[in-house]
Amino acid sequence: MAEMPEVDRAAANRAAVAARRARAELKDKLRSGEITPLRALELSLDRDSAAASLRITDFLLSLPAIGAVKAPKILERLGISDRKRLGGLGRQQRVRLEEFIRERFQMGGAGPRLTVLAGPTAVGKGTVATHIRENFPGIRLSISATTRAPRPGEVDGEHYFFVDDERFDRMLARGELLEWATVHNSHRYGTPRGPVEEASERGEHVLLEIDLQGARQVRKAMPEARLVFLAPPSWDELVRRLVGRGTETEEERERRLSTAKVEMAAADEFDAVIVNDTVADAAQSIVDLMQRH
Ligand code: 5GP
């Protein structure tokens, strides 16, 4: 066979580098949930796509809770060689893989994928939610409406929708809130229903970071929602975090501590308890849970 001319070889190298980069991006998107496994499979029908050239093993390894031990077993069960690329799957292999994904990740007709994150005061729900917002673009965080004033750095429409009491009343009257509560006996907070429903319909993962009263309302309104309780590593640690803030008066601190005791007892009502040891680990556990099913 004749050797490739220098120019062609350079072009081929560039194309190979670009294809590798596109595959790496696709894997990242699968990992973060930005692209669902079924969507990647669909994309792979286009022979020129990055998805088509993705090896089946790399594809499986990019999915939550599938590692180097499980991947070969899954392939064996599905009757797919580990050398296959998504674009090269036979029709029956594709059908079996699709079924496997639907079953494992409960997709297609499984209803809204809504997860509620709640927990006691000062456990760090807000920090964990912010970490998820910044690191997992595939997960949509619901933006609450609140009657409290913005803190420095908070942006209207990004952290909260800052509204006055009349506007909040109007939202309530029109049934625009999925749940709402008066938090710490002061301001009202509520989850706008529209964006949550629209995102769920699009099959996106939605996360609500709300208080316990709100979590209970969501359970009633949407029994299929998953409730995750964020717990402190220990009671002492929770107290330390409450005191550590140093923003409350002694009286307020006592009140918050007794509230936290009652709140901790609510853990039993939840589908899952995740310990907030480090922010990154807790966030990853929540995302894994959301993507598993
Ligand atoms: P912060 O004022 O510190 O941002 O939030 C105070 C509390 O309000 C947090 O515990 C948070 O979980 C809760 N919260 C925020 N948004 C909502 C919401 O839409 N509904 C409910 N029920 N609680 C919320």
Coordinates of C-alpha atoms and ligand atoms in Angstrom, one line a residue:
M1 CA 0.0 0.0 0.0
A2 CA 1.3 3.4 -0.9
E3 CA 2.4 5.7 2.0
M4 CA 0.1 8.5 2.9
P5 CA 1.4 11.9 1.7
E6 CA 2.7 14.2 4.5
V7 CA -0.1 16.7 4.1
D8 CA -2.8 14.1 4.3
R9 CA -1.3 12.5 7.3
A10 CA -1.3 15.9 9.1
A11 CA -4.9 16.4 8.2
A12 CA -5.8 12.9 9.4
N13 CA -4.0 13.6 12.7
R14 CA -5.9 16.8 13.2
A15 CA -9.2 15.0 12.5
A16 CA -8.3 12.3 14.9
V17 CA -7.5 14.8 17.7
A18 CA -10.8 16.7 17.0
A19 CA -12.7 13.4 17.2
R20 CA -11.0 12.4 20.4
R21 CA -11.9 15.8 21.9
A22 CA -15.5 15.6 20.8
R23 CA -15.7 12.1 22.4
A24 CA -14.2 13.4 25.7
E25 CA -16.8 16.2 25.7
L26 CA -19.6 13.8 25.2
K27 CA -18.3 11.6 28.0
D28 CA -18.2 14.7 30.3
K29 CA -21.8 15.5 29.3
L30 CA -23.0 12.0 30.1
R31 CA -21.2 12.1 33.4
S32 CA -22.8 15.5 34.4
G33 CA -26.2 14.4 33.2
E34 CA -26.2 17.2 30.6
I35 CA -26.9 14.5 28.0
T36 CA -29.0 11.4 28.9
P37 CA -27.7 8.0 27.8
L38 CA -30.7 7.5 25.6
R39 CA -30.0 10.8 23.8
A40 CA -26.4 9.7 23.2
L41 CA -27.6 6.5 21.7
E42 CA -30.0 8.4 19.5
L43 CA -27.1 10.7 18.4
S44 CA -25.0 7.7 17.5
L45 CA -27.4 6.9 14.6
D46 CA -25.6 9.7 12.8
R47 CA -22.4 7.9 11.5
D48 CA -20.4 11.1 11.6
S49 CA -21.2 12.0 15.2
A50 CA -18.9 11.8 18.2
A51 CA -21.4 9.4 19.8
A52 CA -21.1 7.0 16.9
S53 CA -17.4 6.7 17.4
L54 CA -17.6 6.3 21.2
R55 CA -16.6 2.8 22.4
I56 CA -19.4 1.0 24.1
T57 CA -17.2 0.4 27.2
D58 CA -16.4 4.1 27.5
F59 CA -20.1 4.9 27.1
L60 CA -21.0 2.6 30.0
L61 CA -18.2 3.9 32.2
S62 CA -19.6 7.4 31.8
L63 CA -22.9 6.4 33.3
P64 CA -23.5 6.7 37.0
A65 CA -22.7 3.7 39.2
I66 CA -21.2 1.7 36.4
G67 CA -17.5 0.9 36.9
A68 CA -14.8 -1.3 35.4
V69 CA -16.3 -4.4 37.1
K70 CA -19.9 -4.0 36.1
A71 CA -19.3 -2.8 32.5
P72 CA -18.0 -6.1 31.1
K73 CA -20.7 -8.1 32.8
I74 CA -23.4 -5.8 31.4
L75 CA -21.9 -6.2 27.9
E76 CA -21.8 -10.0 28.3
R77 CA -25.4 -10.0 29.3
L78 CA -26.4 -7.8 26.4
G79 CA -24.3 -9.9 23.9
I80 CA -22.2 -6.9 22.8
S81 CA -18.5 -7.1 22.2
D82 CA -16.4 -4.6 24.2
R83 CA -14.8 -3.6 20.9
K84 CA -18.0 -2.2 19.5
R85 CA -18.6 1.5 19.0
L86 CA -22.1 2.9 19.5
G87 CA -22.4 3.6 15.8
G88 CA -21.5 0.0 15.0
L89 CA -24.2 -1.7 17.1
G90 CA -26.5 -4.1 15.4
R91 CA -30.2 -3.4 15.5
Q92 CA -31.0 -6.0 18.2
Q93 CA -27.9 -4.9 20.2
R94 CA -29.2 -1.4 20.1
V95 CA -32.7 -2.5 21.3
R96 CA -31.2 -4.5 24.1
L97 CA -28.9 -1.6 25.2
E98 CA -31.9 0.8 25.1
E99 CA -34.0 -1.5 27.2
F100 CA -31.1 -1.9 29.7
I101 CA -30.8 1.9 30.0
R102 CA -34.5 2.4 30.4
E103 CA -34.7 -0.2 33.1
R104 CA -31.6 0.9 35.0
F105 CA -32.3 4.6 34.9
Q106 CA -36.1 4.3 34.9
M107 CA -36.6 6.6 31.9
G108 CA -39.4 7.0 29.5
G109 CA -42.8 7.2 31.2
A110 CA -41.2 7.2 34.7
G111 CA -42.7 10.7 35.3
P112 CA -41.0 13.8 36.6
R113 CA -37.5 13.3 38.0
L114 CA -37.8 15.7 40.8
T115 CA -35.6 15.6 43.9
V116 CA -36.1 17.6 47.0
L117 CA -33.1 18.4 49.2
A118 CA -34.0 19.4 52.7
G119 CA -32.4 19.1 56.2
P120 CA -31.9 20.9 59.4
T121 CA -30.9 24.5 59.7
A122 CA -27.2 25.2 59.0
V123 CA -26.5 21.7 57.7
G124 CA -25.2 23.4 54.5
K125 CA -28.0 22.7 52.0
G126 CA -27.4 26.0 50.3
T127 CA -23.7 25.4 49.9
V128 CA -24.3 21.9 48.5
A129 CA -27.0 23.2 46.1
T130 CA -24.6 26.0 44.9
H131 CA -21.9 23.4 44.3
I132 CA -24.3 21.3 42.2
R133 CA -25.4 24.4 40.3
E134 CA -21.8 25.3 39.5
N135 CA -20.5 21.8 38.7
F136 CA -23.3 19.8 37.3
P137 CA -24.9 21.7 34.4
G138 CA -27.2 18.8 33.6
I139 CA -29.1 19.4 36.8
R140 CA -31.6 22.2 36.9
L141 CA -32.0 24.0 40.2
S142 CA -35.4 25.4 40.9
I143 CA -35.3 29.1 41.6
S144 CA -37.6 30.0 44.5
A145 CA -39.6 33.2 45.1
T146 CA -38.9 34.9 48.4
T147 CA -40.1 38.0 50.2
R148 CA -36.8 38.5 51.9
A149 CA -34.4 41.2 50.6
P150 CA -31.4 40.1 48.5
R151 CA -28.1 39.7 50.3
P152 CA -25.0 41.3 48.8
G153 CA -24.0 39.4 45.7
E154 CA -27.4 37.8 45.2
V155 CA -28.9 38.3 41.8
D156 CA -32.7 38.4 41.1
G157 CA -33.7 35.6 38.9
E158 CA -30.6 33.6 39.6
H159 CA -30.5 32.9 43.3
Y160 CA -34.1 33.8 44.0
F161 CA -36.9 35.8 42.5
F162 CA -37.1 38.6 45.0
V163 CA -40.8 39.7 45.3
D164 CA -42.8 41.8 47.7
D165 CA -45.7 40.5 49.8
E166 CA -48.4 41.5 47.3
R167 CA -46.7 39.7 44.5
F168 CA -46.2 36.6 46.6
D169 CA -49.9 36.8 47.5
R170 CA -50.8 37.0 43.9
M171 CA -48.6 34.0 43.0
L172 CA -50.4 32.0 45.8
A173 CA -53.9 33.1 44.7
R174 CA -53.2 32.0 41.1
G175 CA -51.9 28.6 42.2
E176 CA -48.4 29.4 40.8
L177 CA -46.5 27.8 43.7
L178 CA -45.9 24.1 44.0
E179 CA -45.2 24.6 47.7
W180 CA -44.4 27.5 50.1
A181 CA -43.5 28.1 53.7
T182 CA -42.7 30.9 56.1
V183 CA -39.1 30.1 57.1
H184 CA -37.6 31.0 60.5
N185 CA -40.9 32.8 61.4
S186 CA -40.0 35.6 59.1
H187 CA -40.1 35.6 55.3
R188 CA -42.1 33.5 52.8
Y189 CA -40.4 31.2 50.3
G190 CA -42.0 29.3 47.5
T191 CA -41.3 27.1 44.5
P192 CA -42.7 28.4 41.2
R193 CA -44.6 25.5 39.7
G194 CA -44.2 26.3 36.0
P195 CA -40.5 25.9 35.5
V196 CA -40.4 22.7 37.6
E197 CA -43.2 21.1 35.5
E198 CA -41.7 22.2 32.2
A199 CA -38.2 20.9 33.0
S200 CA -39.7 17.6 34.2
E201 CA -41.6 17.2 31.0
R202 CA -38.4 17.7 29.1
G203 CA -36.9 14.9 31.1
E204 CA -34.5 17.1 33.0
H205 CA -33.4 16.4 36.5
V206 CA -34.7 19.1 38.8
L207 CA -33.5 19.8 42.3
L208 CA -35.4 21.8 44.9
E209 CA -33.5 23.1 47.9
I210 CA -36.2 23.9 50.3
D211 CA -37.2 23.7 54.0
L212 CA -38.9 20.7 55.6
Q213 CA -42.4 22.1 55.5
G214 CA -42.0 22.6 51.8
A215 CA -40.6 19.0 51.4
R216 CA -43.7 17.6 53.0
Q217 CA -45.9 19.6 50.7
V218 CA -44.1 18.3 47.6
R219 CA -44.5 14.8 48.9
K220 CA -48.2 15.3 48.9
A221 CA -48.4 17.1 45.6
M222 CA -46.0 14.9 43.8
P223 CA -45.6 11.5 45.5
E224 CA -43.2 10.4 42.8
A225 CA -40.7 13.0 43.9
R226 CA -37.6 11.8 45.7
L227 CA -36.9 13.3 49.1
V228 CA -33.3 13.6 50.2
F229 CA -32.3 14.5 53.7
L230 CA -29.0 16.2 54.2
A231 CA -27.7 15.3 57.6
P232 CA -24.7 16.7 59.5
P233 CA -21.8 14.3 60.3
S234 CA -22.9 14.6 64.0
W235 CA -25.1 16.6 66.3
D236 CA -22.0 18.4 67.7
E237 CA -21.0 19.3 64.2
L238 CA -24.4 20.8 63.5
V239 CA -24.2 22.9 66.7
R240 CA -20.7 24.0 65.7
R241 CA -22.0 25.0 62.2
L242 CA -24.9 26.9 63.8
V243 CA -22.6 28.8 66.2
G244 CA -19.9 29.1 63.6
R245 CA -22.1 31.4 61.6
G246 CA -22.0 33.9 64.5
T247 CA -24.8 35.9 62.8
E248 CA -27.5 35.1 65.3
T249 CA -28.2 36.5 68.8
E250 CA -28.0 34.0 71.8
E251 CA -31.8 33.8 71.9
E252 CA -32.0 33.2 68.2
R253 CA -29.3 30.6 68.4
E254 CA -31.2 28.7 71.1
R255 CA -34.4 28.9 69.1
R256 CA -32.5 27.5 66.0
L257 CA -31.0 24.7 68.0
S258 CA -34.3 23.5 69.3
T259 CA -35.7 23.8 65.8
A260 CA -32.8 21.8 64.5
K261 CA -33.6 19.0 67.0
V262 CA -37.1 18.7 65.7
E263 CA -35.8 18.9 62.1
M264 CA -33.3 16.1 62.7
A265 CA -36.1 13.8 63.8
A266 CA -37.7 14.2 60.3
A267 CA -35.0 12.2 58.6
D268 CA -37.2 9.1 58.8
E269 CA -39.7 10.6 56.4
F270 CA -37.1 10.8 53.7
D271 CA -36.2 8.4 50.9
A272 CA -32.5 8.8 51.4
V273 CA -30.2 10.4 53.9
I274 CA -26.9 11.9 52.8
V275 CA -24.3 13.0 55.2
N276 CA -22.7 16.4 54.5
D277 CA -19.2 15.6 55.4
T278 CA -17.5 17.5 52.6
V279 CA -19.6 19.6 50.2
A280 CA -18.1 18.0 47.0
D281 CA -18.8 14.4 48.3
A282 CA -22.4 15.2 49.4
A283 CA -23.1 17.0 46.1
Q284 CA -21.7 14.0 44.1
S285 CA -23.8 11.6 46.2
I286 CA -27.0 13.6 45.5
V287 CA -26.2 13.7 41.8
D288 CA -25.5 10.0 41.6
L289 CA -28.7 9.3 43.4
M290 CA -30.6 11.6 41.0
Q291 CA -29.1 9.8 37.9
R292 CA -29.5 6.3 39.2
H293 CA -33.2 6.3 38.9
Ligands
5GP1 P1 -32.0 31.7 52.9 O1 -32.8 32.9 53.3 O2 -30.8 31.5 53.8 O3 -31.6 31.8 51.5 O4 -32.9 30.4 53.0 C1 -33.5 30.1 54.2 C2 -34.2 28.8 54.1 O5 -35.3 28.9 53.2 C3 -33.4 27.6 53.7 O6 -33.6 26.6 54.7 C4 -34.0 27.1 52.4 O7 -34.0 25.7 52.3 C5 -35.4 27.6 52.5 N1 -36.0 27.8 51.2 C6 -35.5 28.4 50.1 N2 -36.3 28.4 49.1 C7 -37.5 27.8 49.5 C8 -38.7 27.5 48.9 O8 -39.0 27.7 47.7 N3 -39.6 26.8 49.7 C9 -39.4 26.5 51.0 N4 -40.3 25.8 51.6 N5 -38.2 26.8 51.6 C10 -37.3 27.4 50.9

